[in-house]
Amino acid sequence: MMLQGLWQNLDYVASVVLFCIGLYTVITKSNLIKKFMGLNIMETSVFAFIVALGVVDGGDAPIMGAGAEPPFINPLPQALILTGIVVAVSTTALALSLIIRIWKQTGTIEADELREIE
Amino acid sequence: MIRRALVVALLIAVAVPLLLAMSQLPPHGSPDTPPNTHVSPYYLEHGAEEGGAENIVTAVILNYRGFDTEGEVTVIFTSMAAVLAVLMLAKPDRAPRVAPTPELPVSVVVRFIVRVLAPFIAMFAIYVILNGHVTPGGGFQGGTILGALVIALSLVLSREDADALLPRKPEHLLQAAAPIAFFLVGMAGLLYWGEYLYFPRDEAQRWIGVLMLTIIEIGIGVGGACVLIRIFRAMRTE
């Protein structure tokens, strides 16, 4: 029963797998840039999941005009995720500049070494 | 070893409940799931006339949820301000000084290709920005292409030529183009129709709505591109 549900929702399962890969990276890597890459992978998995929620079988892109026929894909998740991606880019830029600052101040971006400096 | 076991245990503890939830969700792609049955059919049916944009995603972003997007362009602008604050106010570093890397000569092939493609990339970016309401695209996407173009050019050009692409003087104003465009269009709505960020809905005034959408798209495109370029430059000088 559960396996059947998972098989039907393979797209959602893919985003769970991606989420776990990101979480693994965040936990195990000590390099701050790698940690942040993991966080970005987790973000991407959530985006992929929400966009996948709006998919309709056989649906077209939600663009009206000549020759557009229903069914259409749900435009709402796409619009929300478009803005979400831009905010993700902003936070990434801010985090990277903080990492640059840490490196300038301490000369390292390895989390273990930073803990010893403290 | 214990560490590794703990990591695996944590991952399983995260993955199993998520997978259980995923297996309970309605089948992927079915048209009658909750996300597809509430407000989206209305948008799909009326978005083209009411929103002034044949691309419903644009209609949702700029018209139905314009407040969201206005807040969000402010987030972009604020993040740029924060990046600059973090990087520029840095004290003289205590870090072991690394010898400044000499500027590597750029490969002739790369320089030639970027220079040849630049006008076409610029044209594509402008097309994407201006046609955001009828075709896939819009301000965010076009602005990213424009910013990437300038970043690619600054990688192959000399420092002076790259800085000349976007001089300091207009840059300061253009960075805020997206919030400013939103504010102007919103105030126009407030003054004429008595409602902030109002878009006219009748058929006769449709062109006004399209014009307002285009102004916002241009603002988002130019502003987004300038913010990307500024962040890139701030990080390059490090």
Coordinates of N, CA, C and O in Angstrom, one line a residue, chain A residues 100, chain B residues 87 103 151 154-155 157-160 162-163 230-238:
Chain A
I100 N 33.1 35.1 3.5 CA 34.3 35.9 3.1 C 34.8 36.6 4.3 O 36.0 36.6 4.6
Chain B
L87 N 30.7 43.4 3.6 CA 32.0 43.3 2.9 C 32.8 44.6 3.0 O 34.0 44.6 3.1
E103 N 46.5 38.5 -12.4 CA 45.4 38.3 -13.3 C 45.8 37.3 -14.4 O 46.7 37.6 -15.1
I151 N 28.4 40.1 -16.0 CA 29.4 39.4 -15.2 C 30.3 38.7 -16.2 O 31.6 38.7 -16.0
S154 N 32.6 41.1 -17.7 CA 33.7 41.6 -16.8 C 34.7 40.6 -16.5 O 35.8 40.9 -16.1
L155 N 34.4 39.3 -16.8 CA 35.5 38.3 -16.7 C 36.5 38.3 -17.8 O 37.7 38.0 -17.7
L157 N 36.9 41.2 -20.0 CA 37.4 42.5 -20.3 C 38.4 43.0 -19.2 O 38.5 42.4 -18.2
S158 N 39.2 44.0 -19.5 CA 40.0 44.6 -18.5 C 39.2 45.3 -17.4 O 38.0 45.6 -17.6
R159 N 39.8 45.5 -16.3 CA 39.0 46.1 -15.1 C 38.3 47.4 -15.5 O 37.2 47.6 -15.2
E160 N 39.1 48.3 -16.2 CA 38.5 49.6 -16.6 C 37.3 49.5 -17.5 O 36.3 50.1 -17.3
A162 N 35.4 46.9 -17.9 CA 34.3 46.3 -17.3 C 33.5 47.3 -16.4 O 32.3 47.3 -16.4
D163 N 34.3 48.1 -15.7 CA 33.6 49.1 -14.9 C 32.9 50.1 -15.7 O 31.9 50.7 -15.2
R230 N 26.3 44.3 -8.7 CA 26.9 45.0 -7.6 C 27.5 44.0 -6.6 O 28.6 44.1 -6.1
I231 N 26.7 42.9 -6.4 CA 27.2 41.8 -5.5 C 28.4 41.2 -6.0 O 29.4 41.0 -5.3
F232 N 28.4 40.9 -7.3 CA 29.6 40.3 -8.0 C 30.8 41.2 -7.8 O 31.9 40.8 -7.5
R233 N 30.6 42.5 -8.0 CA 31.8 43.4 -7.9 C 32.3 43.5 -6.5 O 33.5 43.5 -6.3
A234 N 31.4 43.5 -5.5 CA 31.8 43.6 -4.1 C 32.6 42.4 -3.8 O 33.6 42.5 -3.1
M235 N 32.2 41.2 -4.3 CA 32.9 40.0 -3.9 C 34.2 39.9 -4.7 O 35.2 39.4 -4.2
R236 N 34.3 40.5 -5.9 CA 35.5 40.4 -6.7 C 36.6 41.2 -6.1 O 37.8 40.9 -6.2
T237 N 36.3 42.4 -5.5 CA 37.3 43.2 -5.0 C 38.0 42.6 -3.7 O 39.0 43.1 -3.3
E238 N 37.4 41.5 -3.2 CA 38.0 40.9 -2.0 C 39.3 40.2 -2.4 O 39.3 39.5 -3.3

